[in-house]
mmCIF file of C-alpha atoms and ligand atoms in Angstrom:
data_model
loop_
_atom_site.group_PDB
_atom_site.id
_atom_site.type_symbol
_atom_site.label_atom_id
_atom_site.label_comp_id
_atom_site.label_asym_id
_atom_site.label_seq_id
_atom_site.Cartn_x
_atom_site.Cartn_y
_atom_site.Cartn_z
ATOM 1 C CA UNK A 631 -4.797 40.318 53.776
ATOM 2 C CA UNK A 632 -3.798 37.466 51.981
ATOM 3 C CA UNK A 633 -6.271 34.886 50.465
ATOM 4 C CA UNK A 634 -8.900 36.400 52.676
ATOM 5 C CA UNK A 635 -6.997 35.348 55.705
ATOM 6 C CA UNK A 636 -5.772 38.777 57.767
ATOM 7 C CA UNK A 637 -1.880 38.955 58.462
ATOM 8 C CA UNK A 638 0.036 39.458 61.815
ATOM 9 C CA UNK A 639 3.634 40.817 60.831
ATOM 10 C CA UNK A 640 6.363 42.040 63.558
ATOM 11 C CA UNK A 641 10.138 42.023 63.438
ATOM 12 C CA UNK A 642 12.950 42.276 66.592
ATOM 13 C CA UNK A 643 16.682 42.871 65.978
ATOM 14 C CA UNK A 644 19.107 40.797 66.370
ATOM 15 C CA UNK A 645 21.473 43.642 67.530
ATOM 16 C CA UNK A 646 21.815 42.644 71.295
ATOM 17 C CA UNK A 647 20.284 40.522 74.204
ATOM 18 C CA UNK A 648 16.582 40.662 73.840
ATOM 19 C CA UNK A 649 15.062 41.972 77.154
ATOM 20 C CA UNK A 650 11.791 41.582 79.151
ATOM 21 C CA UNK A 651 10.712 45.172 77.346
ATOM 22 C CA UNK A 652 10.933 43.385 74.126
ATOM 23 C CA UNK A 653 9.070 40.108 75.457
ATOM 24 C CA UNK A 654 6.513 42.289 77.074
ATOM 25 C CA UNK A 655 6.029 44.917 74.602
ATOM 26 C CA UNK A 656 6.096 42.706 71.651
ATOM 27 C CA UNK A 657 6.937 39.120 71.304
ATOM 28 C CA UNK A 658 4.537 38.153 73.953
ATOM 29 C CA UNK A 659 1.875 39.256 71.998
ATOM 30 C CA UNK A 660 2.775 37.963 68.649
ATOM 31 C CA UNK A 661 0.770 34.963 69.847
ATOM 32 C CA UNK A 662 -2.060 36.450 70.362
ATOM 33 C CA UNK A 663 -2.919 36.053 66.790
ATOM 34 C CA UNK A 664 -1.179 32.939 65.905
ATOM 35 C CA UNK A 665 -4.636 30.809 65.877
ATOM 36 C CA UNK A 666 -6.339 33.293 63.667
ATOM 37 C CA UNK A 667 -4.188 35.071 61.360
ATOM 38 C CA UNK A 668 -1.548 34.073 58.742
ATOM 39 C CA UNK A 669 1.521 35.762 61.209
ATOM 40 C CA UNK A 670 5.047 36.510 60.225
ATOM 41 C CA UNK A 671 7.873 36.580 62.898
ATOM 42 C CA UNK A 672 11.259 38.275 61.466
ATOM 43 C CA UNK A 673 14.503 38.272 62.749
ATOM 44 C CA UNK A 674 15.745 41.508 60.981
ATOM 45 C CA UNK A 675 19.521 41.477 60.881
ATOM 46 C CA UNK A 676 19.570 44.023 57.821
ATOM 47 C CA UNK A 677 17.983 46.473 60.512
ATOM 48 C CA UNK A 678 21.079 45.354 62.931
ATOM 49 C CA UNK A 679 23.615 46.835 60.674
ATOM 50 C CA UNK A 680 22.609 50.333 60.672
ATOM 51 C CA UNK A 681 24.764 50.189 63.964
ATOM 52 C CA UNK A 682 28.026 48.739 63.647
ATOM 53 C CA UNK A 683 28.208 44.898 64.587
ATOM 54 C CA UNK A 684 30.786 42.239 65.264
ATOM 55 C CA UNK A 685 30.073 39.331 62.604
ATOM 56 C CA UNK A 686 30.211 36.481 64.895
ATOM 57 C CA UNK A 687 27.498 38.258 67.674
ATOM 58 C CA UNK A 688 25.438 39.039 64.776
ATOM 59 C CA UNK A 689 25.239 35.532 63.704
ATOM 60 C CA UNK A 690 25.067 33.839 67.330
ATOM 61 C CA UNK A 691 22.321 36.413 68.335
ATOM 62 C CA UNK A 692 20.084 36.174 64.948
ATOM 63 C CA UNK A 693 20.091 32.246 66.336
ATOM 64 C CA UNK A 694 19.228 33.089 69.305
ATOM 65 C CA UNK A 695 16.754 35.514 68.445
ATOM 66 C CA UNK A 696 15.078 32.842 66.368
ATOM 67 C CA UNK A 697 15.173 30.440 69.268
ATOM 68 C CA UNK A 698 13.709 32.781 71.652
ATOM 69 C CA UNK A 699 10.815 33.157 69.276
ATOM 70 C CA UNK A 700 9.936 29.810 69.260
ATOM 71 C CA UNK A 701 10.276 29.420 73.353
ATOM 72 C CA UNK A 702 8.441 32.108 73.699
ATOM 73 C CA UNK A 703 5.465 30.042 71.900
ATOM 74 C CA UNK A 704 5.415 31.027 68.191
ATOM 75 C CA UNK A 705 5.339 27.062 66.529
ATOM 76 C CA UNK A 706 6.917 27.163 63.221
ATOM 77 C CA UNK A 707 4.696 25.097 61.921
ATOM 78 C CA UNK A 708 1.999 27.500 62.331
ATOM 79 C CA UNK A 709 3.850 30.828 62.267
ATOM 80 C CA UNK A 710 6.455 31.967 59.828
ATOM 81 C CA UNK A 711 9.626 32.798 61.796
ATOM 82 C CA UNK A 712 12.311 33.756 59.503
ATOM 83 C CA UNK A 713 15.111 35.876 58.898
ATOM 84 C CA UNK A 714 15.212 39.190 57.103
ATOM 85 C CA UNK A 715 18.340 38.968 54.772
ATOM 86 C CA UNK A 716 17.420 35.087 53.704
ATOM 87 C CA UNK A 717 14.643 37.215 51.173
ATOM 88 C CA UNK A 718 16.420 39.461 49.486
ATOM 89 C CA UNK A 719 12.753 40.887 48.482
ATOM 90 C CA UNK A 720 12.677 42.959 51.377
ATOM 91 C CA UNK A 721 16.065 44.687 49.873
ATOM 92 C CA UNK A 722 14.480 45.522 46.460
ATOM 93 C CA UNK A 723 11.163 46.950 47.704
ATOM 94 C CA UNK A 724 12.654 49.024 50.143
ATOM 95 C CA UNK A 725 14.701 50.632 47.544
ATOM 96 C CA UNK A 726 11.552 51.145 45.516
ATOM 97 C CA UNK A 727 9.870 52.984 48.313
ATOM 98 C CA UNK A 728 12.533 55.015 49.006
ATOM 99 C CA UNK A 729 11.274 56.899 45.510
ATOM 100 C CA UNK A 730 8.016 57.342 47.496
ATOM 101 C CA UNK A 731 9.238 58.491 51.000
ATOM 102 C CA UNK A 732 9.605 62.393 51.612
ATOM 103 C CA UNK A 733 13.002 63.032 53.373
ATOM 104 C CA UNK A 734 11.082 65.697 55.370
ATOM 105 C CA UNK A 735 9.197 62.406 56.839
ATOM 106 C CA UNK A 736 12.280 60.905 57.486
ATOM 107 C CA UNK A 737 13.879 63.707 59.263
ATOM 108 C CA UNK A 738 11.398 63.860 62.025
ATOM 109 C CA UNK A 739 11.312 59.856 63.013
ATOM 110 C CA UNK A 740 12.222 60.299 66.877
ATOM 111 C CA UNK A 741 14.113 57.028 66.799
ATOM 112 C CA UNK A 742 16.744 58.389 63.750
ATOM 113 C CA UNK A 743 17.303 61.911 66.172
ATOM 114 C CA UNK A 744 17.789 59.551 69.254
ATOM 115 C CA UNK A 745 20.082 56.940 67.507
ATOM 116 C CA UNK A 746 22.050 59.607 65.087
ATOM 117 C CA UNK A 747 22.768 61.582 68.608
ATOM 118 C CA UNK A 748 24.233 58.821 70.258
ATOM 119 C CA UNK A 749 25.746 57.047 67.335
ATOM 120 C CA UNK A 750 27.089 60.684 65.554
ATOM 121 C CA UNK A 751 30.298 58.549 64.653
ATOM 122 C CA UNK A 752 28.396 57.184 62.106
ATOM 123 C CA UNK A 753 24.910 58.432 60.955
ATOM 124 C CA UNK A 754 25.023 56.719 57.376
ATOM 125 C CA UNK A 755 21.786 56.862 54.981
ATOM 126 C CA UNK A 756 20.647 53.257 56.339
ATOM 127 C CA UNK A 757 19.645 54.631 59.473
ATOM 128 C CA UNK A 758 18.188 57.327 58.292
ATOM 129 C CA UNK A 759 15.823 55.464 55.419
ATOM 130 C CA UNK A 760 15.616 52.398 58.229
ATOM 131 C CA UNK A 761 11.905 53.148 58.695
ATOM 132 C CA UNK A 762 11.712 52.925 54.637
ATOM 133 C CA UNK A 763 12.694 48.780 55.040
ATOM 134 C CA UNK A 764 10.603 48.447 57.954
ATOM 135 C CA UNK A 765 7.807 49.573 55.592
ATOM 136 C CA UNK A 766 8.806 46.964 53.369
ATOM 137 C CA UNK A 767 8.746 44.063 55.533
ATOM 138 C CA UNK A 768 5.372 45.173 56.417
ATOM 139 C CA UNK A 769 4.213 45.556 53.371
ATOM 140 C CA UNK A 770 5.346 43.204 51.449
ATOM 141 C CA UNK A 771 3.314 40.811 53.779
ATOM 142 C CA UNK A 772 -0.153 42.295 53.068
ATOM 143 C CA UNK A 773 -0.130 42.939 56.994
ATOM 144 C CA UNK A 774 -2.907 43.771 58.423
ATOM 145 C CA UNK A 775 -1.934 44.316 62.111
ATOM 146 C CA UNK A 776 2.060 45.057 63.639
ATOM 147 C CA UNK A 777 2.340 44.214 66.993
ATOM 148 C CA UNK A 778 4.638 46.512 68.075
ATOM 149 C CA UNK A 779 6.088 48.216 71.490
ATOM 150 C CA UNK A 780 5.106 51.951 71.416
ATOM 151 C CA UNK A 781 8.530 52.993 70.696
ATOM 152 C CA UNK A 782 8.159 51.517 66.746
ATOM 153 C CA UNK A 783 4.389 52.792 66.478
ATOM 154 C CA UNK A 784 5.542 56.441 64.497
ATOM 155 C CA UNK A 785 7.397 53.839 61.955
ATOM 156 C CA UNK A 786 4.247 52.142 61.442
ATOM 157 C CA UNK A 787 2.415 54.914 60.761
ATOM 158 C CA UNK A 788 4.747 56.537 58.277
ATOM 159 C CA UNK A 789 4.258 52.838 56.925
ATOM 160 C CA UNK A 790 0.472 53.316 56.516
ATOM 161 C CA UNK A 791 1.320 57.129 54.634
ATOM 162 C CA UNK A 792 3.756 55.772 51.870
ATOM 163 C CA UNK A 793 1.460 52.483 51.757
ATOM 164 C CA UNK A 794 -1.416 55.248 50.800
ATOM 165 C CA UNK A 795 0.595 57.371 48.752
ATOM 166 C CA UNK A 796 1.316 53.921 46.764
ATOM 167 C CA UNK A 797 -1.802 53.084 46.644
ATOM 168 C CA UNK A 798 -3.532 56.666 45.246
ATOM 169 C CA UNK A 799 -0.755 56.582 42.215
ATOM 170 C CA UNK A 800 -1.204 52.677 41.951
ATOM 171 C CA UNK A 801 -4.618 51.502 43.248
ATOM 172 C CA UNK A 802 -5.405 48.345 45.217
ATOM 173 C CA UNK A 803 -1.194 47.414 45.658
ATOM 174 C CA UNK A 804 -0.796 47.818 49.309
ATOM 175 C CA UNK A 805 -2.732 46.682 52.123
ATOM 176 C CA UNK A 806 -3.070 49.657 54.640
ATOM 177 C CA UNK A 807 -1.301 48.338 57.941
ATOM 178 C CA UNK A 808 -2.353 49.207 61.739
ATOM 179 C CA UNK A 809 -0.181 49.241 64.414
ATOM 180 C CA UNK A 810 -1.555 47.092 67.598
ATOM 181 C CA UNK A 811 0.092 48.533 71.521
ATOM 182 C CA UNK A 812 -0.861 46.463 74.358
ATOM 183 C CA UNK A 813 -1.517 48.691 77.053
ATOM 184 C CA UNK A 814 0.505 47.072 79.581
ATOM 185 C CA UNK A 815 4.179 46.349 78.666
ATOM 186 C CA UNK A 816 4.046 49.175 75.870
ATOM 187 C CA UNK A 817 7.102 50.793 77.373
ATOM 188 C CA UNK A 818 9.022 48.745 80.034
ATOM 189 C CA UNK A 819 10.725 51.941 81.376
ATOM 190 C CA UNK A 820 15.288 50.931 82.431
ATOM 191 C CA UNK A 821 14.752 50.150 86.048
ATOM 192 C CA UNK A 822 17.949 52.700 86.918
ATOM 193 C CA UNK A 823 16.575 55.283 85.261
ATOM 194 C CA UNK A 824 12.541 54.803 84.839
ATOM 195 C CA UNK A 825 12.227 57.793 82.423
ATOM 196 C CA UNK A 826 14.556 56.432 79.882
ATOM 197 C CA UNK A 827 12.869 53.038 77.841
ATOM 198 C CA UNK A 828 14.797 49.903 78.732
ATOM 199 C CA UNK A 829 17.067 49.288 75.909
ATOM 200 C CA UNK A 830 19.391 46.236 74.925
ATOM 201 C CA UNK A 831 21.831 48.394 74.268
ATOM 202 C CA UNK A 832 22.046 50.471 76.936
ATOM 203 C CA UNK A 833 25.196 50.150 78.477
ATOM 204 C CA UNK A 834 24.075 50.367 82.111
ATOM 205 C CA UNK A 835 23.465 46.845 82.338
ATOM 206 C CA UNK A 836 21.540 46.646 86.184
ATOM 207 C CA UNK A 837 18.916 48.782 84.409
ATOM 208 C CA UNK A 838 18.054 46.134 81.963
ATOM 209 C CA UNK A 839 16.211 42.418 82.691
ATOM 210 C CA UNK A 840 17.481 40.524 79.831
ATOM 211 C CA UNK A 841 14.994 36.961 79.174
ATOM 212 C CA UNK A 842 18.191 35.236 79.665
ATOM 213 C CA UNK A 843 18.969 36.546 82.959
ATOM 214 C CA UNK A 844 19.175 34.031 85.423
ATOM 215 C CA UNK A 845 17.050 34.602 88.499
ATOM 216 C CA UNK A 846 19.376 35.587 91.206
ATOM 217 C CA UNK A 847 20.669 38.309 88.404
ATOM 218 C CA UNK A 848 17.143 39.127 87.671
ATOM 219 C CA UNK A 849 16.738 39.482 91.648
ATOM 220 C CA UNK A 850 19.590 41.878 91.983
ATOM 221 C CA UNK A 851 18.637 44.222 89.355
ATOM 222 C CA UNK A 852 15.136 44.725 90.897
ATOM 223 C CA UNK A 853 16.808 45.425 94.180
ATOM 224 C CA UNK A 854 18.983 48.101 92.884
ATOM 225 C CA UNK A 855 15.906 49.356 90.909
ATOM 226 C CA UNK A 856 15.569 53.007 91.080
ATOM 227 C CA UNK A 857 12.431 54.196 92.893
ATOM 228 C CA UNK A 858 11.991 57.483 94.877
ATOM 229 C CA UNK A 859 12.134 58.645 98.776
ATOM 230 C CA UNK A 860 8.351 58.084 99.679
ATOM 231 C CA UNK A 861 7.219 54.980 100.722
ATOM 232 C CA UNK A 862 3.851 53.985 99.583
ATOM 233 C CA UNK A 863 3.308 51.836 96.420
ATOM 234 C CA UNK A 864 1.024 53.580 94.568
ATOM 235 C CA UNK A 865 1.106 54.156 90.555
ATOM 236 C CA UNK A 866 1.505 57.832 89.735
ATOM 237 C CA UNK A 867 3.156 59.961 87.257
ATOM 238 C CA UNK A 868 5.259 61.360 89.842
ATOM 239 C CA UNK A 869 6.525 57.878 90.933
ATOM 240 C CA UNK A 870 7.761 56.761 87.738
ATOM 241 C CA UNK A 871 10.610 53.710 89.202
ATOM 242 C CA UNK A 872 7.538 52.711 90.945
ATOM 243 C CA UNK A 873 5.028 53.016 88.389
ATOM 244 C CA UNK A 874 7.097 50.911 86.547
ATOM 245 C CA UNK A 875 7.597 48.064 88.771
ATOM 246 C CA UNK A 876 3.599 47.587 89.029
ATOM 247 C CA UNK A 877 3.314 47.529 85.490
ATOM 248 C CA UNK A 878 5.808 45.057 85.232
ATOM 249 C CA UNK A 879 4.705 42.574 88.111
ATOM 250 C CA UNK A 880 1.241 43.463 86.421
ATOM 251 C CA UNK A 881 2.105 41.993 83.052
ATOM 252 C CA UNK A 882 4.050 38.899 84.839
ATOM 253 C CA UNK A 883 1.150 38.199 87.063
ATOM 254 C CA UNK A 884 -2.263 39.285 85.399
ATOM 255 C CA UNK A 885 -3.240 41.449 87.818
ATOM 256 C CA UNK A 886 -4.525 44.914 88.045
ATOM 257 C CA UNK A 887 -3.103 48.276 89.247
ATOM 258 C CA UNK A 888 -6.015 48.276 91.942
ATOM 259 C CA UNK A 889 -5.436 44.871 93.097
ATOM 260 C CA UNK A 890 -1.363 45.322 93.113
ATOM 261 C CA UNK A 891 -1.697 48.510 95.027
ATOM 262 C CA UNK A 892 -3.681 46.596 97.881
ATOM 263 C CA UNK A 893 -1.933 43.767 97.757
ATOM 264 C CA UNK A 894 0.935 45.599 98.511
ATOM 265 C CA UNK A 895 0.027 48.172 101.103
ATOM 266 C CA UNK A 896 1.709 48.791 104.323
ATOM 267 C CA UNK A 897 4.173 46.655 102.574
ATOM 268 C CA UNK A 898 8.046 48.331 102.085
ATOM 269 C CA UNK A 899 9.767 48.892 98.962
ATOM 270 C CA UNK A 900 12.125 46.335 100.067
ATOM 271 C CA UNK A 901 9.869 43.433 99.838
ATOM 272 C CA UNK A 902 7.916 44.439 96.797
ATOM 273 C CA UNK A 903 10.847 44.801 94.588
ATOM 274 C CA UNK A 904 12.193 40.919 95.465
ATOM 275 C CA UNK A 905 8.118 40.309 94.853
ATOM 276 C CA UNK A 906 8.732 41.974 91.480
ATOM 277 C CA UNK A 907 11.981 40.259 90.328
ATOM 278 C CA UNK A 908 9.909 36.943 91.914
ATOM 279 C CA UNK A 909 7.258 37.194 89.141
ATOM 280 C CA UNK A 910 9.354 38.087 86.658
ATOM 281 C CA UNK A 911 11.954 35.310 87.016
ATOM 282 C CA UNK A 912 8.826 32.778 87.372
ATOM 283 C CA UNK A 913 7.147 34.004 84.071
ATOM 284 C CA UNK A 914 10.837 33.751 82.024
ATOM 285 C CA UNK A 915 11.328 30.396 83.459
ATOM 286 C CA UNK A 916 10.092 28.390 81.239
ATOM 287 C CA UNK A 917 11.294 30.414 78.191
ATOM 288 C CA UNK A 918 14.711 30.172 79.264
ATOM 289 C CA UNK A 919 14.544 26.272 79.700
ATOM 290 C CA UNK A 920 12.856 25.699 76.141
ATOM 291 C CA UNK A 921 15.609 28.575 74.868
ATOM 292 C CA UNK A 922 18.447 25.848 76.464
ATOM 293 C CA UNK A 923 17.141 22.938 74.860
ATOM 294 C CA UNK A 924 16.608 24.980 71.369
ATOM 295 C CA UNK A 925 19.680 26.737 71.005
ATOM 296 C CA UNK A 926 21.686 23.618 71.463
ATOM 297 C CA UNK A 927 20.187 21.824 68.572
ATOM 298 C CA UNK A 928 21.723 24.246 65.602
ATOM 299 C CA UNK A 929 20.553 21.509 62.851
ATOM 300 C CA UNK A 930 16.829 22.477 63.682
ATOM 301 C CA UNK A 931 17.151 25.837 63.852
ATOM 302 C CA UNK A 932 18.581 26.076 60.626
ATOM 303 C CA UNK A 933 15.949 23.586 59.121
ATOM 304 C CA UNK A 934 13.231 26.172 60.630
ATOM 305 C CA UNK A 935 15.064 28.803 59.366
ATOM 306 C CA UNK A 936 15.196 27.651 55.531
ATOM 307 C CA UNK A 937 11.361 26.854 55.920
ATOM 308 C CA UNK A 938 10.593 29.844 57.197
ATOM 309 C CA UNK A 939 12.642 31.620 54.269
ATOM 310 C CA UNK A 940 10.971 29.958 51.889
ATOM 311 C CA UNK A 941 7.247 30.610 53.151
ATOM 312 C CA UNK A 942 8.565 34.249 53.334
ATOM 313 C CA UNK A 943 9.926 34.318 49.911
ATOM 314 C CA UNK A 944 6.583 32.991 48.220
ATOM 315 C CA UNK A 945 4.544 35.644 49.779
ATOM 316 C CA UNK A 946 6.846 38.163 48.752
ATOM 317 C CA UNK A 947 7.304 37.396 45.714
ATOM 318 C CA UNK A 948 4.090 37.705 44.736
ATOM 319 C CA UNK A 949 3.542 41.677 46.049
ATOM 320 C CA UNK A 950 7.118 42.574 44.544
ATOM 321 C CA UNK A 951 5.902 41.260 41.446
ATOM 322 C CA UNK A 952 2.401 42.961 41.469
ATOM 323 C CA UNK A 953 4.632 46.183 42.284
ATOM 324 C CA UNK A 954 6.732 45.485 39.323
ATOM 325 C CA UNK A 955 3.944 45.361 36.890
ATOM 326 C CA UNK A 956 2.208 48.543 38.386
ATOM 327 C CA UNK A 957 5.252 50.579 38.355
ATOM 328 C CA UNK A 958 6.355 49.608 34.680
ATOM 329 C CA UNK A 959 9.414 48.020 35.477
ATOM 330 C CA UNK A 960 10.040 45.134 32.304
ATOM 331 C CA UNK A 961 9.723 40.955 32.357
ATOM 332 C CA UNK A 962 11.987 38.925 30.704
HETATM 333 P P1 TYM B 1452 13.471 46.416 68.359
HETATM 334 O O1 TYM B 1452 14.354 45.281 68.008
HETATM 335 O O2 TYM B 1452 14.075 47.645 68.900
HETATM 336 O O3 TYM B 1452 12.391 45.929 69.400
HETATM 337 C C1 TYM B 1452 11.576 44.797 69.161
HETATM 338 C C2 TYM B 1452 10.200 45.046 69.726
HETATM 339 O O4 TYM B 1452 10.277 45.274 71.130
HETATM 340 C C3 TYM B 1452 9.617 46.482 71.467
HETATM 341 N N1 TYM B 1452 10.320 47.098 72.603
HETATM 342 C C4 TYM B 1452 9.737 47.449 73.747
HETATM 343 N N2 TYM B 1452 8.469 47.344 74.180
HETATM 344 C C5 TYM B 1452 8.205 47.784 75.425
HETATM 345 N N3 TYM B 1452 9.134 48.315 76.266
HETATM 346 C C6 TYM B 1452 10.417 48.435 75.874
HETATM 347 N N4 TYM B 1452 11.332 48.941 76.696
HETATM 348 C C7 TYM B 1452 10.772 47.984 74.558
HETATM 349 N N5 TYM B 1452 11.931 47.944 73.862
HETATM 350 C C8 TYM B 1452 11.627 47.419 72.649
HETATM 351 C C9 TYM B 1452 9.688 47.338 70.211
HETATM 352 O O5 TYM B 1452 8.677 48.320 70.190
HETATM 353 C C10 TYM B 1452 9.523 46.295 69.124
HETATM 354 O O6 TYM B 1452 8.142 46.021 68.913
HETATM 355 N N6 TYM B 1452 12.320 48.549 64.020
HETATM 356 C C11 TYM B 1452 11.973 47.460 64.909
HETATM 357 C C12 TYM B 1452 12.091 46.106 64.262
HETATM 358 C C13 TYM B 1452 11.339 45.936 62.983
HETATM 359 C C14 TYM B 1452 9.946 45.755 62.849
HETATM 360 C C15 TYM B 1452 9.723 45.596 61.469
HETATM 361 C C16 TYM B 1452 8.891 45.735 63.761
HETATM 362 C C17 TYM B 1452 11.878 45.882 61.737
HETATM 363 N N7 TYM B 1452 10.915 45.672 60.834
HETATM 364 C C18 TYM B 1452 8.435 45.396 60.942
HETATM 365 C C19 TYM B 1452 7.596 45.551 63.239
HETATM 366 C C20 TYM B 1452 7.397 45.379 61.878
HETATM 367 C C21 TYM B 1452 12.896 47.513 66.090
HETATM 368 O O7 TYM B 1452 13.924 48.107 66.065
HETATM 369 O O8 TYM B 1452 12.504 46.761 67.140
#
């Protein structure tokens, strides 16, 4: 909460092609609060790095990212879109609460197991403190609700212990955060293998719909889409490639398990996954032609970009500095 007005806060990575699991688990629903709460929008590179990157896909994707935000119907004028590393706040908080983070807490966050397995090569301290900066780009915001895919809820909730622990040593500094999952589009499962979450960086590519993919690609990957030897489309644990495709055509088309499961009976899997890739090329349509138009003008980006850093910054600011004074640290 900031000047009585509650705060919307979510970040995405730049740290490869954004897909239809991030637009449907997350960024779709960033606007949801856009009319009523003061909402920040993040592009967080410093997250990025925790994996290796190559400079110059780093920089064209946190562009992009930015871009994709704004086609995807976040205004800047009314939402703060900005990127992580532009407020170097984010940098000296998170150090702070790494003095109030248990590495016990650490050690169990699912997402530093998964991505120190397949990244063993090089499991340096940033990934495992990574959920210590996403606490501090929450918190540093006063947020009141993260909009997040279910994948990043644990994070948010070890946000909302070491924004309490603050808080009993040092009362009234944090606001306590909740995290907000949609219930469809939480997990967009990889359509080649529908128990793994679709990922943009897996590296089996026909398993993940970027938003960028154009709709003859987005066509072929639903074709190929894994699904299982019965025939009838019907959602059930047991089914998960086809469970997965109804959620998705569900959160492209508005409609309801019930009403997708009759509207597709008698009918072969054939047909419903081109219906599938159908909907979901039709609902990234229009993204994708605002994303053209946006990502060739680099002058605005970078003017929205330096606004958005500077909103940011002034928020910031003002919880590092109440932090500051709590903790003891000296003014000159
Ligand atoms: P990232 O970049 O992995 O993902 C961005 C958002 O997309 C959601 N998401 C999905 N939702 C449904 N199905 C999927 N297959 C899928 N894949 C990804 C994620 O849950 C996320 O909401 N740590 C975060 C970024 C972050 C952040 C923050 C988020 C940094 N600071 C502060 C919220 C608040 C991450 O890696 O997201």
């Amino acid at each position: 909460m900031f000047n009585d007005r509650k705060v919307s806060y979510s970040g995405v990575q730049p740290s490869g092609n954004l897909t239809i699991g991030n637009y449907l688990g997350a960024i779709r629903n960033f606007k949801t609060y856009s009319d009523r709460y003061k909402c920040f929008y993040c592009v967080v590179d410093m997250h990025a790095i925790t994996v290796r990157q190559v400079p110059a896909e780093l920089r064209r994707r946190t562009y992009e990212t930015l871009a994709l935000y704004i086609a995807c119907g976040l205004d800047p004028e009314i939402n703060t879109l900005y990127v992580q590393s532009h407020v170097h706040e984010h940098a000296e908080l998170a150090w702070i609460l790494n003095c109030f983070t248990m590495f016990g807490e650490l050690s169990r966050m699912t997402q530093f197991k998964d991505k120190s397995a397949r990244h063993a090569d090089n499991v340096n301290a940033g990934l495992f403190t990574y959920p210590v900066l996403m606490a501090s780009d929450i918190l540093l915001y006063q947020t009141d609700v993260v909009p997040v895919g279910i994948d990043q809820k644990q994070h948010v909730e070890l946000t909302r212990d070491i924004a309490t622990r603050f808080n009993q040593l040092y009362p009234d500094t944090f606001t306590i955060p909740e995290p907000i999952v949609v219930s469809t589009g939480k997990k967009i499962m990889s359509l080649a293998d529908p128990l793994k979450k679709m990922s943009k960086s897996d590296e089996n590519l026909n398993g993940v719909v970027f938003i960028l993919d154009d709709k003859d690609t987005i066509i072929r990957k639903f074709k190929r889409a894994v699904t299982d030897s019965d025939t009838e489309i019907r959602d059930a644990e047991e089914k998960p490639g086809i469970r997965n495709l109804i959620n998705i055509y569900s959160c492209f088309t508005g409609k309801t398990v019930p009403e997708i499961e009759q509207e597709f009976k008698g009918v072969g899997y054939g047909d419903f996954k081109i219906a599938v890739g159908e909907a979901c090329a039709a609902g990234l349509e229009p993204i994708q032609t605002r994303f053209k138009e946006l990502v060739a003008d680099k002058a605005y980006l970078e003017a929205q970009m330096k606004k958005g850093a500077e909103e940011a910054a002034w928020y910031a600011r003002r919880t590092l500095g109440k932090v500051r004074k709590k903790l003891g640290f000296t003014q000159v």
